[in-house]
GROMACS .gro file of C-alpha atoms in nm:
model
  219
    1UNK     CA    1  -1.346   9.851  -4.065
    2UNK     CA    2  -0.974   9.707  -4.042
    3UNK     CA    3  -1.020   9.470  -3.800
    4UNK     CA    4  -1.118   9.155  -4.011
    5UNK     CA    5  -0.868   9.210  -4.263
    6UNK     CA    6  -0.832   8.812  -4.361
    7UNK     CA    7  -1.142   8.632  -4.571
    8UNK     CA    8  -1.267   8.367  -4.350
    9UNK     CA    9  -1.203   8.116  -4.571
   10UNK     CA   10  -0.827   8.169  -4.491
   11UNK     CA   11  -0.884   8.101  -4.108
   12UNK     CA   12  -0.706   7.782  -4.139
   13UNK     CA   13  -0.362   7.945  -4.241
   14UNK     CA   14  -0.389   8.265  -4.021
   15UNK     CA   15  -0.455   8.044  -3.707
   16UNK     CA   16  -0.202   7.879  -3.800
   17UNK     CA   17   0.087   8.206  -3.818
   18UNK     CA   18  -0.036   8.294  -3.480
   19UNK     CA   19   0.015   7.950  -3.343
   20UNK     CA   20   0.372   7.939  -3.490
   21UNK     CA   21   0.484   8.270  -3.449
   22UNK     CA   22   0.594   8.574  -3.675
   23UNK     CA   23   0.316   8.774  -3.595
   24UNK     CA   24   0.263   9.089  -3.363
   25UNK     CA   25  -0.041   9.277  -3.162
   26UNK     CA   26  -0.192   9.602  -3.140
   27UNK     CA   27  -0.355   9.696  -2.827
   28UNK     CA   28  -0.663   9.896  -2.932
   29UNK     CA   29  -0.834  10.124  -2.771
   30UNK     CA   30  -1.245  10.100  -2.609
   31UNK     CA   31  -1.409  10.314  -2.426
   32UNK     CA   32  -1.564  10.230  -2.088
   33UNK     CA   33  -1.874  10.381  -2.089
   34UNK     CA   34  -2.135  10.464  -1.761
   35UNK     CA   35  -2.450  10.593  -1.698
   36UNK     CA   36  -2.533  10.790  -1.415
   37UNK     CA   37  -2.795  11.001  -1.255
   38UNK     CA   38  -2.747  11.352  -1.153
   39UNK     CA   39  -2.610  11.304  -0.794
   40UNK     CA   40  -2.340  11.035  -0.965
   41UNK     CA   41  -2.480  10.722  -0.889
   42UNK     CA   42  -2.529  10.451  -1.145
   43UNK     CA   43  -2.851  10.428  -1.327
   44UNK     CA   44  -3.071  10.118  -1.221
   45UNK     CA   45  -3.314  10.006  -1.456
   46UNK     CA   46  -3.550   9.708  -1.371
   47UNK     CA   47  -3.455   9.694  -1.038
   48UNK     CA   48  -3.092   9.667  -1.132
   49UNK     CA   49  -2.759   9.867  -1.185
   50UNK     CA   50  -2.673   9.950  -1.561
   51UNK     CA   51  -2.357   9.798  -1.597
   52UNK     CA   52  -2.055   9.984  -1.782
   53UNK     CA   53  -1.960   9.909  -2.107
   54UNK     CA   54  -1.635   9.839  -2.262
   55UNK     CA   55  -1.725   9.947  -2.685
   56UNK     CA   56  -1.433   9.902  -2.976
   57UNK     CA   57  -1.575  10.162  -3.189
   58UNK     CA   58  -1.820  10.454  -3.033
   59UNK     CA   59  -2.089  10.581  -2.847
   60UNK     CA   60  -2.383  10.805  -3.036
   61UNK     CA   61  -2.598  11.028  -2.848
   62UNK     CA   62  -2.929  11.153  -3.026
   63UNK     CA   63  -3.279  11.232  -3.006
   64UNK     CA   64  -3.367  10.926  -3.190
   65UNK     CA   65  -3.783  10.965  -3.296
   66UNK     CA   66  -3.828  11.287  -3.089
   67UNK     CA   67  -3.869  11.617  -3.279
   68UNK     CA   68  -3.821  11.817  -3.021
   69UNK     CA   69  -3.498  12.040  -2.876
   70UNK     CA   70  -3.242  11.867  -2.685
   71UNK     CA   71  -2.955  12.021  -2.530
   72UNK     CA   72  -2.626  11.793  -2.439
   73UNK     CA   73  -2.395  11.968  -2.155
   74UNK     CA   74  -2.033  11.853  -2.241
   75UNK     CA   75  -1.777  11.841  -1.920
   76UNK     CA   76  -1.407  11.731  -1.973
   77UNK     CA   77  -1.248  11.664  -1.647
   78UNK     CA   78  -1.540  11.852  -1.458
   79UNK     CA   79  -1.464  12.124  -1.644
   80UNK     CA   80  -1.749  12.267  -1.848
   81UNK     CA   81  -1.669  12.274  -2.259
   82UNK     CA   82  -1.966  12.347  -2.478
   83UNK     CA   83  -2.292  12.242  -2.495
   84UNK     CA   84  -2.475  12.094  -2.809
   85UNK     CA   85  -2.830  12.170  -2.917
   86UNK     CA   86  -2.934  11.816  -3.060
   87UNK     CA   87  -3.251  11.966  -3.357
   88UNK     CA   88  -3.346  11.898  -3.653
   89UNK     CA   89  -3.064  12.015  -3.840
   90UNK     CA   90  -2.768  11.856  -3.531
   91UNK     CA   91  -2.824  11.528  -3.542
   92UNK     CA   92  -2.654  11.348  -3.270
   93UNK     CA   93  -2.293  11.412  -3.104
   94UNK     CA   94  -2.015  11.070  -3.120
   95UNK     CA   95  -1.739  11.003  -2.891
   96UNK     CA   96  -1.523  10.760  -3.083
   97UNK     CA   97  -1.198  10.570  -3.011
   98UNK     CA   98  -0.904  10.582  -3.311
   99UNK     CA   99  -1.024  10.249  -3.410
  100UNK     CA  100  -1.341  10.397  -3.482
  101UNK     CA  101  -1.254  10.704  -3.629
  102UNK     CA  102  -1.313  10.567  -3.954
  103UNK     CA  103  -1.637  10.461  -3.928
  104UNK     CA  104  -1.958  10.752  -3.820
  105UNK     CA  105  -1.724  10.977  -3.670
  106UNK     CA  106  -1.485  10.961  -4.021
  107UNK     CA  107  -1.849  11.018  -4.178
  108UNK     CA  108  -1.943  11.330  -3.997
  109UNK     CA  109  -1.601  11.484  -4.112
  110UNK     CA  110  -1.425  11.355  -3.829
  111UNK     CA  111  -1.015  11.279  -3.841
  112UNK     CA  112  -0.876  10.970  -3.918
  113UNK     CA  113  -0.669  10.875  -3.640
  114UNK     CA  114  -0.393  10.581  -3.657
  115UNK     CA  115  -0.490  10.330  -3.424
  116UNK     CA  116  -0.190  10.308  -3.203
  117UNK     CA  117  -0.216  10.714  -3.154
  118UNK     CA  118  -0.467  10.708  -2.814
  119UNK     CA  119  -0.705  10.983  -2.799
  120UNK     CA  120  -1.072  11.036  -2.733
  121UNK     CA  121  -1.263  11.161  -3.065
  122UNK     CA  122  -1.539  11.360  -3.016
  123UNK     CA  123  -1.711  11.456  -3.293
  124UNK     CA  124  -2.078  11.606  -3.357
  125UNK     CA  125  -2.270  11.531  -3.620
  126UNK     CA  126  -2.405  11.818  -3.827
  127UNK     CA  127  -2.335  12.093  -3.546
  128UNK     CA  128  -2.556  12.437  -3.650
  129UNK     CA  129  -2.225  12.638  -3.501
  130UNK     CA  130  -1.963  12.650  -3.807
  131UNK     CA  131  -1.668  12.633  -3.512
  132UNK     CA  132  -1.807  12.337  -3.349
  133UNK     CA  133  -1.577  12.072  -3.468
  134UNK     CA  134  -1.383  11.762  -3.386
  135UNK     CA  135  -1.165  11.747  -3.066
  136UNK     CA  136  -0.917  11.516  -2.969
  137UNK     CA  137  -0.831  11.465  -2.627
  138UNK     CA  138  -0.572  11.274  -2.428
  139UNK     CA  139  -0.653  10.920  -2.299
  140UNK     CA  140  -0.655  11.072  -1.946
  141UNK     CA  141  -0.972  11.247  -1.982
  142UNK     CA  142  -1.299  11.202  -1.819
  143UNK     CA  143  -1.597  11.342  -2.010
  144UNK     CA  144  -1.941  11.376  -1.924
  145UNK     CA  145  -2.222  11.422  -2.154
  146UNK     CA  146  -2.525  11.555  -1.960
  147UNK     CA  147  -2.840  11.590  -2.046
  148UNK     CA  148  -2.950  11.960  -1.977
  149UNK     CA  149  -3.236  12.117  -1.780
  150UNK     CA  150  -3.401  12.304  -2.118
  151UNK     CA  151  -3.434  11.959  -2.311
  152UNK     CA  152  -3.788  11.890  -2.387
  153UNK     CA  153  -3.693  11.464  -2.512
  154UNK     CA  154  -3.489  11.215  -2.346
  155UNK     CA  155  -3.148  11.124  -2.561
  156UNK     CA  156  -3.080  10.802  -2.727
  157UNK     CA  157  -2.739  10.631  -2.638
  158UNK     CA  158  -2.598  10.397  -2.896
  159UNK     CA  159  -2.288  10.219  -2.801
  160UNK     CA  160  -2.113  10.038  -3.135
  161UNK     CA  161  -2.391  10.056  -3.346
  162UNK     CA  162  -2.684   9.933  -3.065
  163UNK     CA  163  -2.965  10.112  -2.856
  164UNK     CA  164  -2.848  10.067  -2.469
  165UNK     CA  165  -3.049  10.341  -2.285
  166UNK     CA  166  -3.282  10.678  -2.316
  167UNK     CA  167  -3.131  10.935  -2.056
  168UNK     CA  168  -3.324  11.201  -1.892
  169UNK     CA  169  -3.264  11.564  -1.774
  170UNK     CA  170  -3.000  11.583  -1.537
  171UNK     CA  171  -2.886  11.210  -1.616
  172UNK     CA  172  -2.549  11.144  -1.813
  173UNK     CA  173  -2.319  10.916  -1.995
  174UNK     CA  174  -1.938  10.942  -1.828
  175UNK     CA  175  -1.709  10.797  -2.127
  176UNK     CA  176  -1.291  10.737  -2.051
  177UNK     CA  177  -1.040  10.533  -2.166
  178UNK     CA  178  -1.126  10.151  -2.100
  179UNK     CA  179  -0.835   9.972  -1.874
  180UNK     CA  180  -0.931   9.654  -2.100
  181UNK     CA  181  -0.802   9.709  -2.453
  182UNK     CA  182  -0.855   9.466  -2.757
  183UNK     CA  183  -0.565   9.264  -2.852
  184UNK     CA  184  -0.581   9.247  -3.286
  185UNK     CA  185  -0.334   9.073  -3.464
  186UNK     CA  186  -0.156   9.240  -3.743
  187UNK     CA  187  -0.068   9.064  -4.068
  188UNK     CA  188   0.305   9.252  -4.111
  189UNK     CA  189   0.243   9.514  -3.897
  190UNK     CA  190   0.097   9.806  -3.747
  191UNK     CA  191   0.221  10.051  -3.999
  192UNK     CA  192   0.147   9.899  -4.308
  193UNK     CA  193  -0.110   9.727  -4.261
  194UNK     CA  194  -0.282  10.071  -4.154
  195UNK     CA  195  -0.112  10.261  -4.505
  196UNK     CA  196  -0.244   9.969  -4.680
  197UNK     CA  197  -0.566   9.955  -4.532
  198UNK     CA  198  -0.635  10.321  -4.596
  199UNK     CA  199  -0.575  10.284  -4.968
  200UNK     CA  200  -0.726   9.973  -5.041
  201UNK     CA  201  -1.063  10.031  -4.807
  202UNK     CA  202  -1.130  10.402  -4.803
  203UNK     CA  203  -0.961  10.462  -5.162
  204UNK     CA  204  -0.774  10.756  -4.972
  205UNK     CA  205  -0.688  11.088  -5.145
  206UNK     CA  206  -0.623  10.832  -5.464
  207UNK     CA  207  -0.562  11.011  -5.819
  208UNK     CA  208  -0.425  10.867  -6.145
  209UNK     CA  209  -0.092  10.864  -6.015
  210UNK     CA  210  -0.129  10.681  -5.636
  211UNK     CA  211  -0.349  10.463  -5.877
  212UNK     CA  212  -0.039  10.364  -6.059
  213UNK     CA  213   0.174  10.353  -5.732
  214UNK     CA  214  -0.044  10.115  -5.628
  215UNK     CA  215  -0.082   9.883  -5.886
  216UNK     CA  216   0.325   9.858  -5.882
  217UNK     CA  217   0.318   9.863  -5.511
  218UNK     CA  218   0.528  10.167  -5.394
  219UNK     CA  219   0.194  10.215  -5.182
   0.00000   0.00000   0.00000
């Protein structure tokens, strides 16, 4: 949600700063994103391989119409984790990059994670286990998200916001760190823009008195 922080009416003078100078870049993080069948091999659909995706913001995975039981098998590194039971009451679980952290992951009670701080966010939505909660891991992780043997529905994958896929048991989505990172320009930079942001857009923590900060701009 702090990408597009100019109106577009002001393109004119902000193409301008980056033509002249004065500005800087943050990298931000995606996610590259795969899906692959239970021996490791790529999914083909149509006769074709399912490319990978490179997604700003993150990937969803839920039983989307299906009322029935699903259960997600979550593997960091090869290593097993946890496992979530996707029902009526769990809803879906999000893997989210710090750029989308404020968006459905910030929603589900997910952190909000300063974009230049890399991590993975994984987050599940609703979980019926109270100590099933956010992790963040390091940019160097691999994690799988398989679909497990008990699941009665295939799972819905959603990469920034779109349908891509329904896996099946045994299939899985594979989500790193994307070697391809989005270049965004920042209007001072990274660090205030992201304080300001926060305050101005999400209305952050604000009382009467970071109300009056605010209006005389100590924030």
């Amino acid at each position: 949600m702090f990408i597009l922080d100019k109106d577009i009416q002001h393109y004119a003078h902000a193409l301008q700063d980056l033509i002249h100078g004065g500005v800087s870049l943050l990298l931000r993080m995606r996610l590259n994103c795969s899906l692959r069948t239970p021996d490791g091999t790529k999914i083909v659909r149509d006769g074709m391989e399912v490319d990978d995706y490179n997604i700003m913001n993150e990937v969803t995975l839920h039983r989307g119409r299906s009322p029935h039981l699903t259960a997600i098998d979550c593997f960091v590194d090869g290593q097993y984790l946890t496992d979530a039971v996707v029902c009526s009451t769990c809803l879906s679980l999000i893997v989210a990059t710090p750029t989308g952290s404020t968006a459905y992951s910030l929603s589900a009670g997910g952190p909000i994670v300063h974009p230049s701080v890399q991590s993975l966010v994984m987050t599940p939505i609703c979980p019926r286990s109270l100590s099933f909660r956010t992790v963040l891991l390091p940019t160097s992780a691999s994690i799988q998200l398989r679909i497990g043997e008990t699941s009665r529905s295939q799972i819905e994958v959603c990469m920034d916001g779109r349908e891509v896929y329904m896996l099946n048991k045994g299939e899985y989505l594979q989500v790193r760190m994307s070697w391809y990172p989005m270049p965004c320009v920042n209007r001072v930079d990274e660090g205030v823009d992201w304080a300001r942001d926060i305050n101005e857009l999400l209305k952050w923590n604000q009382n009467f008195e970071s109300k009056s900060l605010l209006r005389h701009g100590w924030v």
